[in-house]
XYZ file of C-alpha atoms in Angstrom:
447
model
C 1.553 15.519 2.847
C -1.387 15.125 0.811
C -1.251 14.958 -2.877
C -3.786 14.491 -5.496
C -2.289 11.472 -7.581
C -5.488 9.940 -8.423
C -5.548 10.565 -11.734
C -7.559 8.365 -12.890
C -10.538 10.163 -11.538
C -9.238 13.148 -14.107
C -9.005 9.963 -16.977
C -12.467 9.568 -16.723
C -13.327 13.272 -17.597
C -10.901 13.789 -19.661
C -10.585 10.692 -21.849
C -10.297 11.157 -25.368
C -12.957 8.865 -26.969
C -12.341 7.039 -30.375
C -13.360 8.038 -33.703
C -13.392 5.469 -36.830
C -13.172 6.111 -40.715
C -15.819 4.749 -42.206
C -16.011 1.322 -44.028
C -16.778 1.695 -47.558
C -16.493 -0.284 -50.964
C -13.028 0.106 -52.727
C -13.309 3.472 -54.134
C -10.955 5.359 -57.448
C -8.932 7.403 -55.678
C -7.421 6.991 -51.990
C -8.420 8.412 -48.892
C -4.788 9.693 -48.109
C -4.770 10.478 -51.582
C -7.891 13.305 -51.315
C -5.925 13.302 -47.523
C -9.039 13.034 -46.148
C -8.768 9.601 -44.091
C -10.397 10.253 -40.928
C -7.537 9.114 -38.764
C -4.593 11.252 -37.409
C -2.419 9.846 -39.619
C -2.508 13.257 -41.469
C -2.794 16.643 -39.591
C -5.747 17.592 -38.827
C -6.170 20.604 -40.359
C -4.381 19.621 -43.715
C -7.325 16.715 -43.641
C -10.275 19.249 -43.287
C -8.563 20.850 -46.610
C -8.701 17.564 -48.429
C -11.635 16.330 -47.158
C -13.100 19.795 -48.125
C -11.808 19.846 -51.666
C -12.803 16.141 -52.671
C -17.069 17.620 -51.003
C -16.693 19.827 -53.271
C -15.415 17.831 -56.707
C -18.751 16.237 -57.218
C -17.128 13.358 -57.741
C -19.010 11.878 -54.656
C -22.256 10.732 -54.125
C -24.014 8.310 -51.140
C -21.941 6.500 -49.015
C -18.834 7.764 -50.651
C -19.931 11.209 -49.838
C -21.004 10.171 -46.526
C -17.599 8.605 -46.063
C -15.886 11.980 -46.463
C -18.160 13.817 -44.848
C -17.641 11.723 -41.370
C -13.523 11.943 -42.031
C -13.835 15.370 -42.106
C -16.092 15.343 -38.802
C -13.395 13.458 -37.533
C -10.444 15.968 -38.368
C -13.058 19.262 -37.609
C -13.336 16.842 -33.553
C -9.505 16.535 -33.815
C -8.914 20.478 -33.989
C -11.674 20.817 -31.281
C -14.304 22.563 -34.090
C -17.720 20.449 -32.684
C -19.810 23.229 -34.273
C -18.594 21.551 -37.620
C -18.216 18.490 -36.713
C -21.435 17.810 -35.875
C -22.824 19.419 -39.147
C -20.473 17.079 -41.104
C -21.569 13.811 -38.784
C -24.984 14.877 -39.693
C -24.873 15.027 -43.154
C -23.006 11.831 -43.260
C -26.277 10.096 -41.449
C -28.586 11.398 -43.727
C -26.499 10.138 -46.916
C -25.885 6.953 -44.785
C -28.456 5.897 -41.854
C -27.386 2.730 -41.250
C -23.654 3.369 -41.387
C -22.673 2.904 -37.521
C -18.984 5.164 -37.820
C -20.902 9.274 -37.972
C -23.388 7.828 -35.066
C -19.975 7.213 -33.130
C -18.338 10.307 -34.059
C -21.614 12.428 -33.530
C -21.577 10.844 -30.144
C -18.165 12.246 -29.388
C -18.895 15.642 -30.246
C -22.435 15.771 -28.111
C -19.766 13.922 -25.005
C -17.729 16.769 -25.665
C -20.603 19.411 -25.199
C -21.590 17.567 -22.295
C -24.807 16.358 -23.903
C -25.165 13.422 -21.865
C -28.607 12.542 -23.357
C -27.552 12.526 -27.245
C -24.202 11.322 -27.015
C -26.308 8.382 -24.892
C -28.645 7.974 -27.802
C -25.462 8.495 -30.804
C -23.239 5.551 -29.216
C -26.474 3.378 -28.243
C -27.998 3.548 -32.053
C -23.940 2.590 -33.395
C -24.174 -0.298 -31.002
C -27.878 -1.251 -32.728
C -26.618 -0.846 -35.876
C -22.801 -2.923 -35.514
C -23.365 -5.152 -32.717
C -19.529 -5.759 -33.405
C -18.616 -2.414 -32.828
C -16.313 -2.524 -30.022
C -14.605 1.001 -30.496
C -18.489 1.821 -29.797
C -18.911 0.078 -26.799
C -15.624 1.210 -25.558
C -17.185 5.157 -26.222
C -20.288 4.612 -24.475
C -18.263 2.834 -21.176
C -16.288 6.625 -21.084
C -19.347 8.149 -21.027
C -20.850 6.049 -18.024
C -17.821 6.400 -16.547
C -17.787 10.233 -16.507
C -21.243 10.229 -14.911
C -19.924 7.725 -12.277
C -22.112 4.998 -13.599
C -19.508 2.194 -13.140
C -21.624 -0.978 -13.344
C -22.717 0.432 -16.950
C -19.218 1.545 -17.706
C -17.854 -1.846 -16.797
C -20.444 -3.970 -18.775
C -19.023 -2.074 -21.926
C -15.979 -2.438 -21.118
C -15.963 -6.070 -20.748
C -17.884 -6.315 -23.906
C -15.332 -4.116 -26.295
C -12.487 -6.676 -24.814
C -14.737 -9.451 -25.204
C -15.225 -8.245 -29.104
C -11.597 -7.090 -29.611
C -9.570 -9.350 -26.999
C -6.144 -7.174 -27.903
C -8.041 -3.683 -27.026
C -5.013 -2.386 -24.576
C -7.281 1.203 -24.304
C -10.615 -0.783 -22.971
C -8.429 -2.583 -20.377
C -6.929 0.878 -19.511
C -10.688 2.886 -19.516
C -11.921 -0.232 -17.092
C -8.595 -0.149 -14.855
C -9.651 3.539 -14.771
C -13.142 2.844 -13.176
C -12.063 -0.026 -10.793
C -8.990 2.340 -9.402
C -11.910 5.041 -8.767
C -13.790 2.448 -7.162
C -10.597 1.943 -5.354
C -10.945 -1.859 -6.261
C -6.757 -1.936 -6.634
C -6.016 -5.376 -7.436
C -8.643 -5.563 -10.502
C -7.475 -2.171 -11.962
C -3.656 -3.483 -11.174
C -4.472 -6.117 -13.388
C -6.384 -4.160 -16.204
C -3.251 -1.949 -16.552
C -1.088 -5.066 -17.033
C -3.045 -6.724 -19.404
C -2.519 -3.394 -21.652
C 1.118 -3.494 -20.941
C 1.173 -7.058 -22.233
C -0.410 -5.915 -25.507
C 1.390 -3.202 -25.942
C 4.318 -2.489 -23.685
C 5.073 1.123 -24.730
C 1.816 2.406 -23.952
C 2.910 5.468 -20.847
C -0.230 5.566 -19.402
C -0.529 2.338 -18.081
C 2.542 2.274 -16.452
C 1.516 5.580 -14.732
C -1.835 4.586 -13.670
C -0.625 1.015 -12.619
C 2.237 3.124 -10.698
C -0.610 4.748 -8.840
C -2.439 1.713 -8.119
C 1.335 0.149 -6.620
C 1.712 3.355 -4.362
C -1.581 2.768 -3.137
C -1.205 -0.733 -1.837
C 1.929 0.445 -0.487
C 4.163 -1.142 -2.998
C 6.202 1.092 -3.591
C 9.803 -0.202 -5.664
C 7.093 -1.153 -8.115
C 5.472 1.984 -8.051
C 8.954 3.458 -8.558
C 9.679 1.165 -11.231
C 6.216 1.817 -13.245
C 7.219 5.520 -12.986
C 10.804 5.514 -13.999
C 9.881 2.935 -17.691
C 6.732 5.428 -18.331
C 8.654 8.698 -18.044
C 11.569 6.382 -20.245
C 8.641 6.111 -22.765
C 7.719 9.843 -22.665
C 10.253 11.424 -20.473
C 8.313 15.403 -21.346
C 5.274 14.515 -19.142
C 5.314 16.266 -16.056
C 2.765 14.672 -14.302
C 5.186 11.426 -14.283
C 7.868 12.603 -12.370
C 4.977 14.400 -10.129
C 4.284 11.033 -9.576
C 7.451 9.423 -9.070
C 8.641 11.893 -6.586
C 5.527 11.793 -4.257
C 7.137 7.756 -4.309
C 10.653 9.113 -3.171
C 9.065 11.478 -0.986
C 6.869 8.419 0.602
C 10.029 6.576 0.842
C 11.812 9.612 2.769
C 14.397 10.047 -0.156
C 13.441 14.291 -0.240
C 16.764 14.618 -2.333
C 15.193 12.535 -5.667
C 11.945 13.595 -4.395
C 12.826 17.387 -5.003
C 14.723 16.451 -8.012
C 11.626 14.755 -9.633
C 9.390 18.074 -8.825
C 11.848 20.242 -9.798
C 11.960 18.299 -13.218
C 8.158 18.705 -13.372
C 8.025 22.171 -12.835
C 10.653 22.675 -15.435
C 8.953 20.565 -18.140
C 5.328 22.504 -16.933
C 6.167 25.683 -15.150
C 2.465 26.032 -14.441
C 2.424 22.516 -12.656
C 0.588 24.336 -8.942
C 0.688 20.484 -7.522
C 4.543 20.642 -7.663
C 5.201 23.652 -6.809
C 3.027 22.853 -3.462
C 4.157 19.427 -2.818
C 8.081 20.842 -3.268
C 6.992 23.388 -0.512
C 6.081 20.689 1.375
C 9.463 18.527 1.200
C 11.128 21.982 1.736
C 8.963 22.620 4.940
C 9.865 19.309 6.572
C 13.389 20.274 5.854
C 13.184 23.183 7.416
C 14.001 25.459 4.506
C 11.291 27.716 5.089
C 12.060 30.513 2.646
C 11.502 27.790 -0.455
C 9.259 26.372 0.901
C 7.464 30.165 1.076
C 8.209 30.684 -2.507
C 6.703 27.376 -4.085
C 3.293 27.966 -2.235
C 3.798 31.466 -3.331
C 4.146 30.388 -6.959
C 1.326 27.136 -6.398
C -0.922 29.910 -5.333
C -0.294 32.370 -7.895
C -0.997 29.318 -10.375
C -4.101 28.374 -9.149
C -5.724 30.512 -6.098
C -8.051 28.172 -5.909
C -6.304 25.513 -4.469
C -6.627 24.740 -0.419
C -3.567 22.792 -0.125
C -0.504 25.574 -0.314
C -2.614 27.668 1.806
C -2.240 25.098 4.553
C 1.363 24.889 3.833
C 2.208 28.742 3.578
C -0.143 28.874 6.586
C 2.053 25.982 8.569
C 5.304 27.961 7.219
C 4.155 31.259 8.360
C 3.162 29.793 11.697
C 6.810 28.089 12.391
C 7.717 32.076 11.528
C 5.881 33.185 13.991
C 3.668 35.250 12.061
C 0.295 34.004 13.464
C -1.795 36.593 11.195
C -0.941 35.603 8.220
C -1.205 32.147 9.126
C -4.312 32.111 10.634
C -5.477 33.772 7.609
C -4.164 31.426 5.143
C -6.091 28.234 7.456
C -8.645 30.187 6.719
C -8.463 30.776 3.588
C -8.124 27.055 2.977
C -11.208 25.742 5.159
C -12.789 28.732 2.631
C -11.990 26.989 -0.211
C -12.876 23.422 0.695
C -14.593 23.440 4.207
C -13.719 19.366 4.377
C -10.167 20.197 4.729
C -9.982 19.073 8.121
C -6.313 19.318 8.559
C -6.942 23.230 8.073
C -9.320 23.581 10.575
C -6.690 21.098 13.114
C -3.701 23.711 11.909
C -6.142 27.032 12.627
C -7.178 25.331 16.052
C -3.702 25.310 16.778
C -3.313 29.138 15.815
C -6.156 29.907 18.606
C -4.244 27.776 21.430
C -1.171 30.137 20.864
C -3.325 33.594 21.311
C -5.250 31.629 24.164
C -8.731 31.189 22.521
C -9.470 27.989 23.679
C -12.999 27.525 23.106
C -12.475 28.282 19.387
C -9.681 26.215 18.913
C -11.993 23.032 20.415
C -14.522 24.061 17.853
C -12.255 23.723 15.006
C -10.794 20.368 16.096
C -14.290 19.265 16.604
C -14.889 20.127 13.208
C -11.552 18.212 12.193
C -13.184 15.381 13.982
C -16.268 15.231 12.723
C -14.855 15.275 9.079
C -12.236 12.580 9.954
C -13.866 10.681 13.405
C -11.093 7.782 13.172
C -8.226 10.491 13.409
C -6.777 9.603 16.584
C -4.579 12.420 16.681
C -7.112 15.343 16.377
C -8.133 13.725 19.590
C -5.469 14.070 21.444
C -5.107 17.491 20.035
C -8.347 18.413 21.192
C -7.481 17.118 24.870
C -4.645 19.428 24.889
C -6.760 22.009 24.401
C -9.240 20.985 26.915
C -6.524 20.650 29.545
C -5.570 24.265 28.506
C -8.933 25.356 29.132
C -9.134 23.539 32.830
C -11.669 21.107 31.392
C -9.702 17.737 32.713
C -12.579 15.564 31.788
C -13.054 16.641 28.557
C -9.496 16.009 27.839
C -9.228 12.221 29.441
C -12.833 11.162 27.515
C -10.842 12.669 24.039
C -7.444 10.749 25.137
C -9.521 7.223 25.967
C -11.268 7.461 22.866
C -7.828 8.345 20.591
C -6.787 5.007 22.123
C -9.410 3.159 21.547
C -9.057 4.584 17.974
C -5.217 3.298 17.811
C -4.550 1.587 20.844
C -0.779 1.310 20.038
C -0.345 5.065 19.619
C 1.871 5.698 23.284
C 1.696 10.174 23.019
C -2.027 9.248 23.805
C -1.537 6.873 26.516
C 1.188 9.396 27.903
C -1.091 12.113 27.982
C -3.515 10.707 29.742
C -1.078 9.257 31.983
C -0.020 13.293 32.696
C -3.662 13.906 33.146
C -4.425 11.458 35.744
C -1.368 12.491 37.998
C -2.809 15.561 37.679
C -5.841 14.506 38.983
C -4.001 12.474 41.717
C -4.653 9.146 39.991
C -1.129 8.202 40.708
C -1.849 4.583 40.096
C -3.176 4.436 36.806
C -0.977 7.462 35.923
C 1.566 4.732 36.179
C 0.216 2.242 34.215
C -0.269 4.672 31.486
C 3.218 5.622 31.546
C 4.452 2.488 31.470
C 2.542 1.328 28.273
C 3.331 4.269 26.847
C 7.687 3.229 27.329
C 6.728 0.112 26.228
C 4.316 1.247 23.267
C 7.639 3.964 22.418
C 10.436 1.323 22.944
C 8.576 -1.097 20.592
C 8.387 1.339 17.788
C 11.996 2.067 18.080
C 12.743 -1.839 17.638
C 10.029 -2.074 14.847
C 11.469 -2.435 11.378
C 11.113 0.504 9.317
C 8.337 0.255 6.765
C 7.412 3.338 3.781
C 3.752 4.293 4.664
């Protein structure tokens, strides 16, 4: 089963940067008095109202205006207005040039346009300005991050926590970019020192959950999973999560439980919808399985991976049409989807069209050369096709791949008494029993 957990890869697109009231001399009246503070400690919109009203006293002037002014950018960048936002940031840097906070919150709105170049300059000139500014440095690091410029995104990182040592979001943004640089242990550690400031922070526990089911440790991945969904228990994406643990583990009873949950909490979740297909497939109930990649697929049709699962449902059906045309669908979509073009190569051995089935397991191979399998699925088809040598060359180099996998040393063994190679026929056998007997005695491990 293959699902997309990696969410942290999503965390750095979709991080929400940090916006800051400004810092101003003790003033008449409150901030949350005019409800115009800049922070979502107030709704949003009842902010721009306030904010909007106290403009418009002419009771402010300078950086008392300019003070309002960025609070309301703030609140127009919390209800997703940028247009405004940036009008409001703007006007706050011309009352107040060398205030650092509307720099910051102009940057945010340019990041959220996808105006790499300003929102650069914006976060850069704060930093210039309040060399202090950690919530700064912190903003710039997302943006390196979302253009995959990790050395950058680090550096900032490591300065914000240097500046503000208890900054549990910095350790989470540079967790982020070491899990996408698949450097486990360091983003493992990031997400704890977050938890250890503050423990009820969900996130952490989910992304540090991730990190534990990637190193294969997975009771602690389970345990991550089950206190963040106790801290929010309405995200979906957590029990996605935690069930693609159970199903990992082989426990397809909690596994379908904890999708089931997630597609009740987000109907529109299309990743559990599929990945419930897929614990339904291996169970053999093919009808729900059928219906969640109907309903993954009618979520987003742009997804490869239920049309590899309808297609591998439809083909234990027997309905080769419909799942050769869902393989191809899939290979369509994302033509590295090398299991698609294995499952489709399979499709052409039934109808006999052997030639085109070895082209799409050479294409499986040559997105994935270390599969050892798609080898030895290739050699079947070469045997098929009377090519005997083709076959034994993909069989020696599947074991050379894995040499403890024992189908592969069978198969050549078959191949060689078929060429009358009794002898090492037999010695192929034979490692393969032993090879077979040894993983039978083997201690069962999760992979």
């Amino acid at each position: 089963m293959v699902l997309a957990v990696s969410r942290q890869l999503s965390a750095l697109t979709l991080a929400v940067l940090a916006l800051a009231a400004m810092a101003v001399p003790a003033r008449t009246h409150s901030l949350r008095d005019l409800k115009c503070t800049g922070n979502p400690d107030l709704p949003w919109a009842e902010q721009i109202v306030g904010c909007t009203q106290a403009i418009g006293s002419g009771h402010f002037s300078g950086t008392g205006l300019a003070e309002l002014l960025n609070n309301r950018g703030n609140a127009s960048m919390g209800t997703g207005d940028l247009g405004h936002a940036l009008a409001d940031f703007d006007g706050a840097i011309s009352l107040a040039p060398d205030s650092a906070e509307p720099y910051n919150g102009r940057g945010i709105a340019y990041a959220a346009k996808n105006d790499f170049d300003h929102a650069l300059a914006d976060f850069t000139k704060a930093i210039q300005l309040a060399p202090s500014y950690a919530l700064a440095f912190n903003n710039r690091g997302l943006l390196y991050a979302r253009h995959r410029n990790f050395d950058r995104a680090i550096a900032d990182y490591d300065e914000a926590i240097r500046l503000k040592p208890d900054y549990d979001n910095a350790y989470i943004n540079r967790g982020n970019v070491y899990a996408a640089e698949n450097n486990v242990d360091r983003a493992i550690a990031d997400y704890t020192a977050a938890i250890g400031i503050d423990p009820k922070i969900a996130a952490a526990y989910d992304f540090r959950a991730m990190e534990y089911s990637a190193k294969g440790d997975l009771d602690l991945s389970l345990a991550d999973y089950t206190a963040a969904i106790g801290l929010s228990a309405s995200h979906s994406l957590f029990y996605t999560g935690r069930g693609h643990v159970y199903f990992q583990k082989g426990d397809y009873d909690r596994a379908l439980a904890d999708y089931s949950k997630a597609i009740a909490i987000n109907p529109k979740d299309c990743i559990a919808y599929d990945v419930r297909g897929d614990i339904y497939r291996q169970r053999g109930e093919l009808d729900q399985a059928l219906a969640d990649y109907n309903a993954s697929i009618g979520i987003n049709p742009d997804n490869a991976l239920p049309y590899d699962g309808r297609g591998s449902v439809y083909k234990a059906k027997a309905d080769l049409d419909r799942a050769m045309a869902d393989f191809t669908r899939a290979i369509e979509i994302d033509p590295t989807d090398a299991g698609a073009y294995s499952d489709r190569a399979s499709v052409y051995e039934v109808y006999g069209k052997f030639d085109l089935a070895i082209a799409d397991y050479s294409k499986a191979i040559a997105i994935i050369p270390t599969d050892a399998e798609a080898y030895i699925f290739r050699a079947d088809a070469y045997k098929a096709k009377g090519d005997l040598d083709g076959a034994l060359a993909d069989c020696d180099k599947a074991i050379e791949l894995d040499p403890q996998y024992a189908d592969a040393y069978r198969k050549r063994g078959s191949l060689y008494q078929d060429r009358g190679d009794l002898a090492r026929a037999t010695a192929d056998y034979d490692e393969a029993e032993k090879l077979g007997m040894q993983s039978l005695l083997a201690p069962k491990t999760a992979k």
